[in-house]
Structures are given as C-alpha cells and as structure tokens.
Amino acid sequence: MSSTTILAGMFISLVALMLTSAPLAFVLGAIAFLTTVSVWEPSALIVGTLNTFKTMKSEALMAIPLYVLMASILQKAGIIEALYMAMEKWFGRLSGGLAIGTIVICTIMAAMTGIVGAAVAAMGILALPSMLERKYNVELSVGTICAGGTLGILIPPSVVTIVYAITAQISIGKMFIACIVPGIILATTYCIYIVIRVSLNPDLAPKPETVGDVDLAEKLQSLTALALPFFVIFSVLGSIYMGLATPTEAAAVGVFGTFLSAMFMGKLRPELVSAACGDTLRVTAMIMWITIGAKAFISAFNATGAPDSMLLYIETLNASPLVVLMVMLLILIFLGLFLDEIGIILLCVPVFLPIVDTLGYDPLWFGVLFMITAQMAYITPPFGYTLFYLKAVLPEGISIGRVYRGIMPFFALQLLVLVLFITLPELVTWLPNQVRGN
Amino acid sequence: MHKLALGITAMNRFLFEAAKWLVLAIAALMLYEVISRYSFASPTSWAPELATLLFGPFFLLGGPYLLHSGGHVSVDLLTDRLQGTTKKAFIVAEIILAVAFGGILFWFAYPLAVDSFNYRETSFTSWNPQIWPSKAVLPLAMALLIMQSFAELVFVFLEEEAKR
C-alpha cells in the first residue's frame, strides 16, 4: 500500500467514524491502532502504549486540572459574582456599560485561569439577566458573553495554549508572554465595537431610567471585590514571569490563592470543594483521553511518511509562504466548526509546525494566530463550546437562532484581528523578543 | 444482566468519585515543592515526582464513568435527532470503538505492568520510587472501560425491550 492510500484511508475513516458521534478519543485511538496493525505488524502497537505511559506522567499537562480547579472554585465561591457587582457600580451608568463591563470581567477571569466554560456560564447567569432587564439588545448581549468568554483561550494562563506549546515543543512561558499583547488588543477591539454600535444606535443598550448616581464612596468600597482576583492573578502570572515557578507549579500556587479567596468569602465548604473536584476530573479526563487517542493517531500518521511527502509537495508548489499560511489557517477555521480545540491542536500542530518552520515563520506567532482561530471555533455552530454553555443558562423565549446572529459581528471582529496580526507580526513578536533579549 | 450492568456503572461512578480528590493531592504536592524551594531553600526530590505519579491514575480512573455520563467529546451533528434502530446502530458502533481502544491498550499495557511489578521497576531518579502502581492503572482503567462498554450495550438493548 502506498502512503497516500493509507493516509486517505485514515482520514476517510476518521471523518466517517466521527460522524457516528462516537467519542473522539476512541475514534482516533482505534483508527491509529488498526492502521498500525494493518500496515506494519501488531508489535508496533507497543509504541502507542509506551507513549501513553509517557503522557501519564507529563508535568506540563498536569497544569490542566489545576487551572480547571481554580476556575471552578472561583465560580462556585461567588468571587465572580462580587466582581460583577463592582463592575455594575462602575460601568452601569455608561451607555453599553454592562456589555463593556462583561468584557472587562471576562478579561480578568481569563487572566486568572482562562477556562472558557467557567466564564461563559458565570456571565450567562450574572450578566445576561441584568442586561436583558435593562432592555439591552439580545443579540448584542449574548454575542458579548460568548466572545468575552473565549478571551480565556488567548489571555494567559490558558489550557489551550499549554497544549499548543507542548505539542509544538516550545516554551510554555514564552508562549504565554507572546499572547499578552494580542489578548489585550482583542479585548479592546470588542469594547471599541460595543461603544461604536451603541453610540450609533442607543436603543441597543438603553441607559437606566432612574437617575441618581452611585456615590463615590460606595464605588470605591466595591473595589475591594477586585482585591481577591488580583491576588490570584498576581500569584499565578507573577510566579511564572518572575521565573519563580513552572506554569504547573504556578497553577498550584493559584489553586492555593483561590482556596484562600474562597475562605475569605466564607464559602470554602466541603460540598463546594467536592463539586469543584468533580468538575475538574470530568474536564481533565475528557482532555487527557483525547490526548492519548490523538498521540497514537499522530504517531501512526508520522510513520506513514506523510509529513515528509507533504513538506516536499509544498516546496515543489513554489507557492508564496503567505498563501500556504492562509490555507493552513482556513483548514484550522474549518476544522474548528466540527472539532474540539484540543483535538485540533493534537492533530494539526505536528503536521503544520514543520511547514511553519520551513516557511521561516515564528512558531510563537503562528501559535497566536492559532489561538484566534480557536476562539472563532468556540463561538461558531455547530461545535461551539460557548454556545453549549450559554444554551444551558439561556432564559426561555430566546431562540438559539438569535444567539447565532449575535455572535456574527464578533466573529467578524476576530477575523479582523487575525488579519491585523498577519499583516503586523511585530504586534505579537515584540514582547517575547524583548524578554528574549534580556 | 441488567443488575450486572448497574453494578459496573456504580463501581465506575465510585472510582470517579474517589479519583477526583487526587487533584487536591497534586496541587498540595506542587505547592509544597515551591514553598520548600524558596522558603527552606531545599527542593524536595519526591514531591513533583509523586504528583506526576498520581496524575495518570487521576484522569485514567475518571474516564470509564465518562462513557456512561456522556462526558467524552463527540460530534453529535448527525445523531442529535436520530431514533430507533439507526440510533442503536450508532451506539453499538461507539461501543465497538471503545472496546477496540481499551482492548488494544490493555493487551499491550498489561504485560508491561506485570513486568514492572516483577522487576520492582524504579524510576531512576534521585527519589527512585517503585513505579508499578502507577503503571498498573493503565490496564486497569482499560479493563474498566471495556466493562462499562458492556454495561452500556446492556442498557441500550434493555431499554428497547422495556419500551415494547
């Protein structure tokens, strides 16, 4: 069998079996094992088993449960709620203020843990009812929540970024640093968009009718709600950037910080911790089982010799690097419609990264572009995680169709920022280069 | 049959509930390592390694129950609205894949875990613990996955019978 036949067989069976709605982990693993048996000999399967043993003791992947645990406790302990109250006092008077405040809170949450589900669920429960009560436009409200929630993918620390860095074999710390500026730019873009939309059409976000400002003392007092989250952010990111701890150790420090915060709020009860641990295992097991399947799939894929022939093919194409880059990004956006991000990383990064290297692009920069396509994937149907989370908390009478319409402008904004970073790579590479220089 | 399937599910749920606490141990060990490195200026040799040894059992023992609770990621684009025999066929396909995945990993991991136990294999680090307990969890988790697949199969067919 030629490698092309094997490859075609692998991908056709991948698509066909995925459509049966079988778990991705088993689909990837089973195809990998069957390919190995039919092409080589059964004893070659031992490689997959040894890889699994290696995955089981990966220090870097161990950061995943720790960040998920942080997010779950922050959400359950009402710390996000306190933040939202403070934000309402500060931004509530502005036109479109609640929407901007939602983006701000999502940014703060993203800087703490970056678990998209936690941000979307929390904002869906807190921000959505209060925006709807104030007669905010439904599409604008849900779009803001979905787009804001996905900021967690880009703004460090982020689980998706960790998986990317591990798969691409680049430093997780550097990848985090590279994501800071793009994350801020994206969050700012959302805010600017909201301000422009609302000033063009004030009906989208009516100001509150009752006059009478919240007095300054009350405003300042509400700021104490920020203290705990900033303590957590500082303990996590601070210990990474100052070189005190690896991202995994920093996550452990962050878990400690969130426990302290929850205790401070008087919410640290056994039931809460038990529920948070349950959430954590559910998410971690899901990611890690896919990782096992995908690693087996990738090693079978690599063994067919396909990556080499693909690289050779691209070189003979003589296409401009930009065109190749565009094709890769389009594939990522397309896959994002159907596949989970962790799955996409594990499938595509080992294939794409040699190409990125050959073209002379910076893997950090490509990583940032990847994270933006990942955010696009998270808000687009049919496989948009944020839509699932939001659907669970959506008030009755709002059809999922309105949610889809609501996310469209934000999808366009993400596309705009993606193009911006492609045309001005310095926006991404400047900060990590500064750090590298020192 | 049905009782057996319920028993398997209950066992895997129990293991999920038990394994979930390991994340606290992992966090505590990593935190202890950071503190002892900076406060006492003496990094431990064992804390991070013990944490990595717990990580595998943590996520592996949670997996079989996810098959029951539907927690594994899948593409439910086509199957959302399906009913009857077609739906049953798809679920059977899912179970076959899970069994193939679990069976192959079990087949290869089991002898490795047994060897590891027989030779009292150690990790060759400065702490140098015996590592067979961590390794043994892989074949164990795969065996549990296969058992849960069997239980799901029973549920699918018994549910059909109950409807008639």
mmCIF file of N, CA, C and O in Angstrom, chain A residues 18-27 29-30 33 42 45 49 52-53 56-57 59 61-62 65-66 243-244 249 252-253 256 259 274 277-278 281-282 284-286 288-290 338 340 382-383 385, chain B residues 16 20-21 23-24 26-27 30-31 33-34 37-38 51-52 55-56 58-60 62-64 66-67 71-75 77-79 90 94 97-98 101 104-105 108-109 112 134-135 138 142 145:
data_model
loop_
_atom_site.group_PDB
_atom_site.id
_atom_site.type_symbol
_atom_site.label_atom_id
_atom_site.label_comp_id
_atom_site.label_asym_id
_atom_site.label_seq_id
_atom_site.Cartn_x
_atom_site.Cartn_y
_atom_site.Cartn_z
ATOM 1 N N MET A 18 -16.214 9.745 13.059
ATOM 2 C CA MET A 18 -16.552 10.897 13.886
ATOM 3 C C MET A 18 -18.033 11.214 13.772
ATOM 4 O O MET A 18 -18.671 11.611 14.729
ATOM 5 N N LEU A 19 -18.567 11.037 12.557
ATOM 6 C CA LEU A 19 -19.972 11.365 12.326
ATOM 7 C C LEU A 19 -20.929 10.404 13.026
ATOM 8 O O LEU A 19 -22.105 10.680 13.152
ATOM 9 N N THR A 20 -20.419 9.248 13.490
ATOM 10 C CA THR A 20 -21.299 8.356 14.240
ATOM 11 C C THR A 20 -21.500 8.863 15.664
ATOM 12 O O THR A 20 -22.181 8.221 16.448
ATOM 13 N N SER A 21 -20.865 9.989 15.976
ATOM 14 C CA SER A 21 -20.941 10.604 17.304
ATOM 15 C C SER A 21 -20.261 9.767 18.380
ATOM 16 O O SER A 21 -20.528 9.941 19.554
ATOM 17 N N ALA A 22 -19.360 8.871 17.952
ATOM 18 C CA ALA A 22 -18.562 8.148 18.931
ATOM 19 C C ALA A 22 -17.538 9.124 19.523
ATOM 20 O O ALA A 22 -17.119 10.061 18.844
ATOM 21 N N PRO A 23 -17.152 8.924 20.792
ATOM 22 C CA PRO A 23 -16.169 9.827 21.389
ATOM 23 C C PRO A 23 -14.894 9.901 20.557
ATOM 24 O O PRO A 23 -14.373 8.883 20.098
ATOM 25 N N LEU A 24 -14.412 11.118 20.379
ATOM 26 C CA LEU A 24 -13.236 11.381 19.559
ATOM 27 C C LEU A 24 -12.021 10.584 20.026
ATOM 28 O O LEU A 24 -11.233 10.096 19.214
ATOM 29 N N ALA A 25 -11.884 10.461 21.346
ATOM 30 C CA ALA A 25 -10.729 9.755 21.899
ATOM 31 C C ALA A 25 -10.649 8.339 21.329
ATOM 32 O O ALA A 25 -9.593 7.890 20.882
ATOM 33 N N PHE A 26 -11.798 7.633 21.310
ATOM 34 C CA PHE A 26 -11.804 6.242 20.872
ATOM 35 C C PHE A 26 -11.659 6.155 19.360
ATOM 36 O O PHE A 26 -11.036 5.234 18.844
ATOM 37 N N VAL A 27 -12.275 7.118 18.646
ATOM 38 C CA VAL A 27 -12.163 7.113 17.185
ATOM 39 C C VAL A 27 -10.699 7.232 16.786
ATOM 40 O O VAL A 27 -10.171 6.428 16.009
ATOM 41 N N GLY A 29 -7.953 6.788 18.603
ATOM 42 C CA GLY A 29 -7.141 5.678 19.084
ATOM 43 C C GLY A 29 -7.370 4.428 18.263
ATOM 44 O O GLY A 29 -6.424 3.783 17.802
ATOM 45 N N ALA A 30 -8.644 4.086 18.018
ATOM 46 C CA ALA A 30 -8.947 2.850 17.299
ATOM 47 C C ALA A 30 -8.393 2.901 15.880
ATOM 48 O O ALA A 30 -7.809 1.925 15.402
ATOM 49 N N PHE A 33 -4.636 2.426 15.963
ATOM 50 C CA PHE A 33 -4.222 1.057 16.252
ATOM 51 C C PHE A 33 -4.475 0.152 15.045
ATOM 52 O O PHE A 33 -3.649 -0.675 14.681
ATOM 53 N N PRO A 42 1.572 -6.153 14.443
ATOM 54 C CA PRO A 42 0.906 -5.818 15.705
ATOM 55 C C PRO A 42 1.873 -5.341 16.786
ATOM 56 O O PRO A 42 1.519 -4.492 17.601
ATOM 57 N N LEU A 45 2.386 -1.755 17.930
ATOM 58 C CA LEU A 45 1.429 -1.074 18.798
ATOM 59 C C LEU A 45 2.022 -0.727 20.150
ATOM 60 O O LEU A 45 1.508 0.130 20.862
ATOM 61 N N THR A 49 1.436 2.291 23.417
ATOM 62 C CA THR A 49 1.311 2.053 24.850
ATOM 63 C C THR A 49 2.382 2.812 25.625
ATOM 64 O O THR A 49 2.106 3.443 26.647
ATOM 65 N N THR A 52 1.565 6.335 25.905
ATOM 66 C CA THR A 52 0.533 6.589 26.906
ATOM 67 C C THR A 52 1.145 6.666 28.302
ATOM 68 O O THR A 52 0.797 7.534 29.093
ATOM 69 N N PHE A 53 2.079 5.759 28.587
ATOM 70 C CA PHE A 53 2.776 5.826 29.882
ATOM 71 C C PHE A 53 3.467 7.183 30.045
ATOM 72 O O PHE A 53 3.479 7.765 31.123
ATOM 73 N N MET A 56 1.018 9.904 30.854
ATOM 74 C CA MET A 56 0.520 9.798 32.222
ATOM 75 C C MET A 56 1.373 10.566 33.219
ATOM 76 O O MET A 56 0.900 10.913 34.297
ATOM 77 N N LYS A 57 2.658 10.769 32.894
ATOM 78 C CA LYS A 57 3.494 11.475 33.884
ATOM 79 C C LYS A 57 4.018 12.796 33.339
ATOM 80 O O LYS A 57 5.097 13.239 33.705
ATOM 81 N N GLU A 59 4.520 16.470 33.319
ATOM 82 C CA GLU A 59 4.420 17.543 34.310
ATOM 83 C C GLU A 59 3.638 18.720 33.741
ATOM 84 O O GLU A 59 2.847 19.342 34.426
ATOM 85 N N LEU A 61 1.268 18.809 31.290
ATOM 86 C CA LEU A 61 -0.173 18.575 31.152
ATOM 87 C C LEU A 61 -0.874 18.590 32.509
ATOM 88 O O LEU A 61 -2.068 18.824 32.597
ATOM 89 N N MET A 62 -0.104 18.354 33.562
ATOM 90 C CA MET A 62 -0.676 18.348 34.901
ATOM 91 C C MET A 62 -1.211 19.714 35.299
ATOM 92 O O MET A 62 -1.982 19.837 36.255
ATOM 93 N N PRO A 65 -5.611 20.134 35.143
ATOM 94 C CA PRO A 65 -6.591 20.023 36.236
ATOM 95 C C PRO A 65 -6.472 21.168 37.235
ATOM 96 O O PRO A 65 -7.481 21.582 37.811
ATOM 97 N N LEU A 66 -5.257 21.678 37.431
ATOM 98 C CA LEU A 66 -5.098 22.730 38.429
ATOM 99 C C LEU A 66 -5.806 24.022 37.997
ATOM 100 O O LEU A 66 -6.481 24.671 38.798
ATOM 101 N N GLY A 243 9.951 33.959 36.970
ATOM 102 C CA GLY A 243 10.787 32.771 36.890
ATOM 103 C C GLY A 243 10.835 31.995 38.185
ATOM 104 O O GLY A 243 11.736 31.195 38.409
ATOM 105 N N LEU A 244 9.862 32.240 39.079
ATOM 106 C CA LEU A 244 9.869 31.542 40.355
ATOM 107 C C LEU A 244 9.352 30.115 40.210
ATOM 108 O O LEU A 244 9.722 29.232 40.964
ATOM 109 N N GLU A 249 3.605 24.587 38.522
ATOM 110 C CA GLU A 249 3.748 24.999 39.925
ATOM 111 C C GLU A 249 2.963 26.273 40.185
ATOM 112 O O GLU A 249 2.319 26.418 41.225
ATOM 113 N N ALA A 252 -0.497 25.540 40.864
ATOM 114 C CA ALA A 252 -0.698 25.068 42.236
ATOM 115 C C ALA A 252 -0.757 26.241 43.199
ATOM 116 O O ALA A 252 -1.585 26.276 44.113
ATOM 117 N N VAL A 253 0.125 27.241 42.957
ATOM 118 C CA VAL A 253 0.088 28.456 43.778
ATOM 119 C C VAL A 253 -1.277 29.138 43.603
ATOM 120 O O VAL A 253 -1.891 29.605 44.566
ATOM 121 N N PHE A 256 -3.984 27.465 45.533
ATOM 122 C CA PHE A 256 -3.875 27.908 46.930
ATOM 123 C C PHE A 256 -4.512 29.294 47.093
ATOM 124 O O PHE A 256 -5.279 29.538 48.023
ATOM 125 N N PHE A 259 -8.237 29.050 46.996
ATOM 126 C CA PHE A 259 -8.756 28.494 48.252
ATOM 127 C C PHE A 259 -8.788 29.578 49.329
ATOM 128 O O PHE A 259 -9.766 29.712 50.052
ATOM 129 N N SER A 274 -15.914 19.447 46.879
ATOM 130 C CA SER A 274 -16.242 18.169 46.257
ATOM 131 C C SER A 274 -16.786 18.380 44.846
ATOM 132 O O SER A 274 -16.355 17.720 43.891
ATOM 133 N N CYS A 277 -13.981 19.485 42.540
ATOM 134 C CA CYS A 277 -13.095 18.371 42.160
ATOM 135 C C CYS A 277 -13.764 17.502 41.098
ATOM 136 O O CYS A 277 -13.103 17.012 40.179
ATOM 137 N N GLY A 278 -15.081 17.321 41.213
ATOM 138 C CA GLY A 278 -15.814 16.539 40.217
ATOM 139 C C GLY A 278 -15.743 17.197 38.848
ATOM 140 O O GLY A 278 -15.449 16.542 37.846
ATOM 141 N N LEU A 281 -12.225 16.688 37.397
ATOM 142 C CA LEU A 281 -11.926 15.366 36.837
ATOM 143 C C LEU A 281 -12.656 15.167 35.509
ATOM 144 O O LEU A 281 -12.094 14.624 34.562
ATOM 145 N N ARG A 282 -13.903 15.663 35.428
ATOM 146 C CA ARG A 282 -14.665 15.499 34.192
ATOM 147 C C ARG A 282 -13.917 16.147 33.025
ATOM 148 O O ARG A 282 -13.691 15.532 31.984
ATOM 149 N N THR A 284 -10.708 17.203 32.876
ATOM 150 C CA THR A 284 -9.360 16.675 32.677
ATOM 151 C C THR A 284 -9.393 15.317 31.983
ATOM 152 O O THR A 284 -8.621 15.071 31.053
ATOM 153 N N ALA A 285 -10.294 14.444 32.433
ATOM 154 C CA ALA A 285 -10.356 13.119 31.827
ATOM 155 C C ALA A 285 -10.709 13.247 30.352
ATOM 156 O O ALA A 285 -10.113 12.598 29.496
ATOM 157 N N MET A 286 -11.656 14.143 30.045
ATOM 158 C CA MET A 286 -12.041 14.346 28.652
ATOM 159 C C MET A 286 -10.828 14.752 27.811
ATOM 160 O O MET A 286 -10.561 14.165 26.756
ATOM 161 N N MET A 288 -7.546 14.486 28.551
ATOM 162 C CA MET A 288 -6.424 13.549 28.554
ATOM 163 C C MET A 288 -6.722 12.293 27.740
ATOM 164 O O MET A 288 -5.821 11.752 27.104
ATOM 165 N N TRP A 289 -7.967 11.826 27.750
ATOM 166 C CA TRP A 289 -8.292 10.637 26.943
ATOM 167 C C TRP A 289 -8.188 10.966 25.468
ATOM 168 O O TRP A 289 -7.740 10.149 24.671
ATOM 169 N N ILE A 290 -8.594 12.184 25.072
ATOM 170 C CA ILE A 290 -8.398 12.570 23.668
ATOM 171 C C ILE A 290 -6.905 12.636 23.370
ATOM 172 O O ILE A 290 -6.462 12.232 22.292
ATOM 173 N N PHE A 338 -16.174 21.727 13.526
ATOM 174 C CA PHE A 338 -16.631 20.391 13.906
ATOM 175 C C PHE A 338 -15.902 19.811 15.102
ATOM 176 O O PHE A 338 -16.400 18.928 15.765
ATOM 177 N N ASP A 340 -13.156 19.681 18.499
ATOM 178 C CA ASP A 340 -12.737 20.346 19.712
ATOM 179 C C ASP A 340 -11.296 20.853 19.558
ATOM 180 O O ASP A 340 -10.506 20.258 18.836
ATOM 181 N N PRO A 382 -21.629 24.337 14.316
ATOM 182 C CA PRO A 382 -22.371 23.546 15.297
ATOM 183 C C PRO A 382 -21.544 23.108 16.505
ATOM 184 O O PRO A 382 -22.106 22.675 17.484
ATOM 185 N N PHE A 383 -20.225 23.227 16.436
ATOM 186 C CA PHE A 383 -19.446 22.754 17.575
ATOM 187 C C PHE A 383 -18.810 23.922 18.312
ATOM 188 O O PHE A 383 -17.606 24.000 18.428
ATOM 189 N N TYR A 385 -18.247 25.568 21.731
ATOM 190 C CA TYR A 385 -18.406 25.279 23.153
ATOM 191 C C TYR A 385 -19.232 26.333 23.867
ATOM 192 O O TYR A 385 -20.088 26.036 24.684
ATOM 193 N N PHE B 16 -14.724 7.138 40.037
ATOM 194 C CA PHE B 16 -14.681 8.543 39.625
ATOM 195 C C PHE B 16 -14.710 9.439 40.863
ATOM 196 O O PHE B 16 -13.883 10.335 41.016
ATOM 197 N N LYS B 20 -11.420 11.790 42.018
ATOM 198 C CA LYS B 20 -11.472 13.245 41.849
ATOM 199 C C LYS B 20 -10.688 13.982 42.933
ATOM 200 O O LYS B 20 -10.192 15.072 42.710
ATOM 201 N N TRP B 21 -10.543 13.376 44.117
ATOM 202 C CA TRP B 21 -9.830 14.047 45.209
ATOM 203 C C TRP B 21 -8.329 14.124 44.955
ATOM 204 O O TRP B 21 -7.627 14.898 45.590
ATOM 205 N N VAL B 23 -6.752 15.437 42.700
ATOM 206 C CA VAL B 23 -6.297 16.739 42.210
ATOM 207 C C VAL B 23 -5.837 17.607 43.380
ATOM 208 O O VAL B 23 -4.887 18.383 43.269
ATOM 209 N N LEU B 24 -6.469 17.450 44.531
ATOM 210 C CA LEU B 24 -6.054 18.233 45.696
ATOM 211 C C LEU B 24 -4.663 17.800 46.151
ATOM 212 O O LEU B 24 -3.829 18.628 46.518
ATOM 213 N N ILE B 26 -2.368 16.523 44.196
ATOM 214 C CA ILE B 26 -1.417 17.026 43.203
ATOM 215 C C ILE B 26 -1.101 18.492 43.481
ATOM 216 O O ILE B 26 0.059 18.910 43.515
ATOM 217 N N ALA B 27 -2.147 19.289 43.717
ATOM 218 C CA ALA B 27 -1.948 20.719 43.981
ATOM 219 C C ALA B 27 -1.102 20.911 45.230
ATOM 220 O O ALA B 27 -0.161 21.711 45.248
ATOM 221 N N MET B 30 2.635 20.056 44.603
ATOM 222 C CA MET B 30 3.346 21.059 43.800
ATOM 223 C C MET B 30 3.582 22.328 44.624
ATOM 224 O O MET B 30 4.627 22.956 44.538
ATOM 225 N N LEU B 31 2.588 22.685 45.410
ATOM 226 C CA LEU B 31 2.721 23.878 46.249
ATOM 227 C C LEU B 31 3.830 23.677 47.281
ATOM 228 O O LEU B 31 4.659 24.558 47.510
ATOM 229 N N GLU B 33 6.370 21.845 46.991
ATOM 230 C CA GLU B 33 7.659 21.918 46.304
ATOM 231 C C GLU B 33 8.103 23.379 46.147
ATOM 232 O O GLU B 33 9.252 23.723 46.426
ATOM 233 N N VAL B 34 7.177 24.250 45.704
ATOM 234 C CA VAL B 34 7.521 25.665 45.515
ATOM 235 C C VAL B 34 7.942 26.275 46.841
ATOM 236 O O VAL B 34 8.954 26.977 46.942
ATOM 237 N N ARG B 37 11.263 25.062 48.101
ATOM 238 C CA ARG B 37 12.385 25.542 47.293
ATOM 239 C C ARG B 37 12.772 26.954 47.691
ATOM 240 O O ARG B 37 13.944 27.295 47.759
ATOM 241 N N TYR B 38 11.769 27.798 47.964
ATOM 242 C CA TYR B 38 12.077 29.207 48.242
ATOM 243 C C TYR B 38 12.197 29.530 49.711
ATOM 244 O O TYR B 38 13.052 30.298 50.108
ATOM 245 N N ALA B 51 3.616 13.751 42.497
ATOM 246 C CA ALA B 51 2.472 14.379 41.830
ATOM 247 C C ALA B 51 2.278 13.801 40.430
ATOM 248 O O ALA B 51 1.156 13.482 40.035
ATOM 249 N N THR B 52 3.386 13.649 39.667
ATOM 250 C CA THR B 52 3.232 13.113 38.312
ATOM 251 C C THR B 52 2.781 11.644 38.352
ATOM 252 O O THR B 52 2.081 11.203 37.467
ATOM 253 N N PHE B 55 -0.935 11.739 38.697
ATOM 254 C CA PHE B 55 -1.680 12.373 37.601
ATOM 255 C C PHE B 55 -2.327 11.337 36.685
ATOM 256 O O PHE B 55 -3.514 11.438 36.350
ATOM 257 N N GLY B 56 -1.575 10.301 36.286
ATOM 258 C CA GLY B 56 -2.122 9.267 35.405
ATOM 259 C C GLY B 56 -3.344 8.587 36.014
ATOM 260 O O GLY B 56 -4.425 8.568 35.408
ATOM 261 N N PHE B 58 -5.282 9.646 38.242
ATOM 262 C CA PHE B 58 -6.345 10.640 38.387
ATOM 263 C C PHE B 58 -7.237 10.664 37.155
ATOM 264 O O PHE B 58 -8.440 10.424 37.219
ATOM 265 N N PHE B 59 -6.628 10.924 35.969
ATOM 266 C CA PHE B 59 -7.507 11.082 34.806
ATOM 267 C C PHE B 59 -7.934 9.741 34.198
ATOM 268 O O PHE B 59 -8.987 9.651 33.585
ATOM 269 N N LEU B 60 -7.119 8.686 34.409
ATOM 270 C CA LEU B 60 -7.499 7.393 33.829
ATOM 271 C C LEU B 60 -8.712 6.791 34.536
ATOM 272 O O LEU B 60 -9.619 6.264 33.896
ATOM 273 N N GLY B 62 -11.042 8.334 35.954
ATOM 274 C CA GLY B 62 -12.258 9.106 35.695
ATOM 275 C C GLY B 62 -12.890 8.770 34.358
ATOM 276 O O GLY B 62 -14.067 9.034 34.138
ATOM 277 N N GLY B 63 -12.105 8.205 33.448
ATOM 278 C CA GLY B 63 -12.558 8.001 32.071
ATOM 279 C C GLY B 63 -13.719 7.035 31.869
ATOM 280 O O GLY B 63 -14.661 7.349 31.151
ATOM 281 N N PRO B 64 -13.657 5.815 32.485
ATOM 282 C CA PRO B 64 -14.738 4.856 32.225
ATOM 283 C C PRO B 64 -16.128 5.401 32.574
ATOM 284 O O PRO B 64 -17.083 5.180 31.844
ATOM 285 N N LEU B 66 -17.089 8.453 32.418
ATOM 286 C CA LEU B 66 -17.484 9.445 31.421
ATOM 287 C C LEU B 66 -18.218 8.789 30.252
ATOM 288 O O LEU B 66 -19.066 9.410 29.622
ATOM 289 N N LEU B 67 -17.873 7.539 29.964
ATOM 290 C CA LEU B 67 -18.563 6.838 28.875
ATOM 291 C C LEU B 67 -20.049 6.735 29.214
ATOM 292 O O LEU B 67 -20.903 6.859 28.342
ATOM 293 N N GLY B 71 -19.621 12.179 28.930
ATOM 294 C CA GLY B 71 -18.702 13.291 29.113
ATOM 295 C C GLY B 71 -17.564 13.355 28.108
ATOM 296 O O GLY B 71 -16.788 14.298 28.123
ATOM 297 N N HIS B 72 -17.456 12.339 27.232
ATOM 298 C CA HIS B 72 -16.396 12.391 26.232
ATOM 299 C C HIS B 72 -16.835 13.261 25.060
ATOM 300 O O HIS B 72 -18.008 13.267 24.686
ATOM 301 N N VAL B 73 -15.880 13.995 24.496
ATOM 302 C CA VAL B 73 -16.208 14.879 23.381
ATOM 303 C C VAL B 73 -16.566 14.063 22.152
ATOM 304 O O VAL B 73 -15.866 13.125 21.788
ATOM 305 N N SER B 74 -17.674 14.428 21.515
ATOM 306 C CA SER B 74 -18.040 13.754 20.278
ATOM 307 C C SER B 74 -18.775 14.747 19.384
ATOM 308 O O SER B 74 -19.177 15.815 19.826
ATOM 309 N N VAL B 75 -18.908 14.369 18.117
ATOM 310 C CA VAL B 75 -19.589 15.231 17.156
ATOM 311 C C VAL B 75 -21.021 14.745 17.009
ATOM 312 O O VAL B 75 -21.258 13.756 16.340
ATOM 313 N N LEU B 77 -23.492 15.938 15.441
ATOM 314 C CA LEU B 77 -24.126 16.683 14.359
ATOM 315 C C LEU B 77 -25.281 15.903 13.737
ATOM 316 O O LEU B 77 -26.378 16.407 13.552
ATOM 317 N N LEU B 78 -24.997 14.618 13.416
ATOM 318 C CA LEU B 78 -25.981 13.811 12.705
ATOM 319 C C LEU B 78 -26.931 13.111 13.655
ATOM 320 O O LEU B 78 -28.093 12.900 13.351
ATOM 321 N N THR B 79 -26.400 12.727 14.824
ATOM 322 C CA THR B 79 -27.116 11.781 15.665
ATOM 323 C C THR B 79 -28.075 12.447 16.638
ATOM 324 O O THR B 79 -28.815 11.760 17.324
ATOM 325 N N PHE B 90 -25.657 3.247 15.824
ATOM 326 C CA PHE B 90 -24.587 4.203 16.087
ATOM 327 C C PHE B 90 -23.995 3.996 17.472
ATOM 328 O O PHE B 90 -22.788 4.085 17.662
ATOM 329 N N GLU B 94 -20.177 3.000 18.522
ATOM 330 C CA GLU B 94 -19.419 3.704 19.547
ATOM 331 C C GLU B 94 -18.806 2.722 20.541
ATOM 332 O O GLU B 94 -17.642 2.828 20.915
ATOM 333 N N LEU B 97 -15.895 0.770 19.094
ATOM 334 C CA LEU B 97 -14.670 1.581 19.078
ATOM 335 C C LEU B 97 -14.040 1.654 20.459
ATOM 336 O O LEU B 97 -12.824 1.530 20.608
ATOM 337 N N ALA B 98 -14.893 1.864 21.475
ATOM 338 C CA ALA B 98 -14.371 1.968 22.838
ATOM 339 C C ALA B 98 -13.689 0.659 23.234
ATOM 340 O O ALA B 98 -12.620 0.660 23.842
ATOM 341 N N PHE B 101 -10.341 0.299 21.390
ATOM 342 C CA PHE B 101 -9.361 1.188 22.012
ATOM 343 C C PHE B 101 -8.873 0.597 23.334
ATOM 344 O O PHE B 101 -7.674 0.422 23.560
ATOM 345 N N ILE B 104 -6.955 -2.974 22.931
ATOM 346 C CA ILE B 104 -5.577 -2.943 22.435
ATOM 347 C C ILE B 104 -4.628 -2.376 23.498
ATOM 348 O O ILE B 104 -3.561 -2.929 23.762
ATOM 349 N N LEU B 105 -5.054 -1.271 24.131
ATOM 350 C CA LEU B 105 -4.174 -0.713 25.166
ATOM 351 C C LEU B 105 -3.998 -1.703 26.321
ATOM 352 O O LEU B 105 -2.909 -1.834 26.878
ATOM 353 N N PHE B 108 -1.459 -4.539 25.459
ATOM 354 C CA PHE B 108 -0.041 -4.195 25.485
ATOM 355 C C PHE B 108 0.427 -3.653 26.834
ATOM 356 O O PHE B 108 1.583 -3.809 27.194
ATOM 357 N N ALA B 109 -0.475 -3.017 27.565
ATOM 358 C CA ALA B 109 -0.055 -2.410 28.827
ATOM 359 C C ALA B 109 0.027 -3.445 29.946
ATOM 360 O O ALA B 109 0.859 -3.330 30.841
ATOM 361 N N LEU B 112 3.391 -5.137 30.348
ATOM 362 C CA LEU B 112 4.383 -4.158 30.802
ATOM 363 C C LEU B 112 4.217 -3.867 32.291
ATOM 364 O O LEU B 112 5.196 -3.724 33.022
ATOM 365 N N SER B 134 1.556 2.999 39.568
ATOM 366 C CA SER B 134 1.074 3.960 38.590
ATOM 367 C C SER B 134 0.867 3.299 37.232
ATOM 368 O O SER B 134 -0.151 3.513 36.566
ATOM 369 N N LYS B 135 1.837 2.452 36.839
ATOM 370 C CA LYS B 135 1.730 1.776 35.541
ATOM 371 C C LYS B 135 0.533 0.843 35.493
ATOM 372 O O LYS B 135 -0.135 0.716 34.459
ATOM 373 N N LEU B 138 -3.066 1.833 34.072
ATOM 374 C CA LEU B 138 -3.450 1.893 32.656
ATOM 375 C C LEU B 138 -4.239 0.646 32.228
ATOM 376 O O LEU B 138 -5.373 0.774 31.751
ATOM 377 N N MET B 142 -8.359 0.441 31.384
ATOM 378 C CA MET B 142 -8.861 -0.080 30.115
ATOM 379 C C MET B 142 -9.838 -1.235 30.354
ATOM 380 O O MET B 142 -10.846 -1.359 29.662
ATOM 381 N N LEU B 145 -12.984 0.306 31.316
ATOM 382 C CA LEU B 145 -13.639 0.900 30.145
ATOM 383 C C LEU B 145 -14.399 -0.174 29.368
ATOM 384 O O LEU B 145 -15.551 0.035 28.954
#
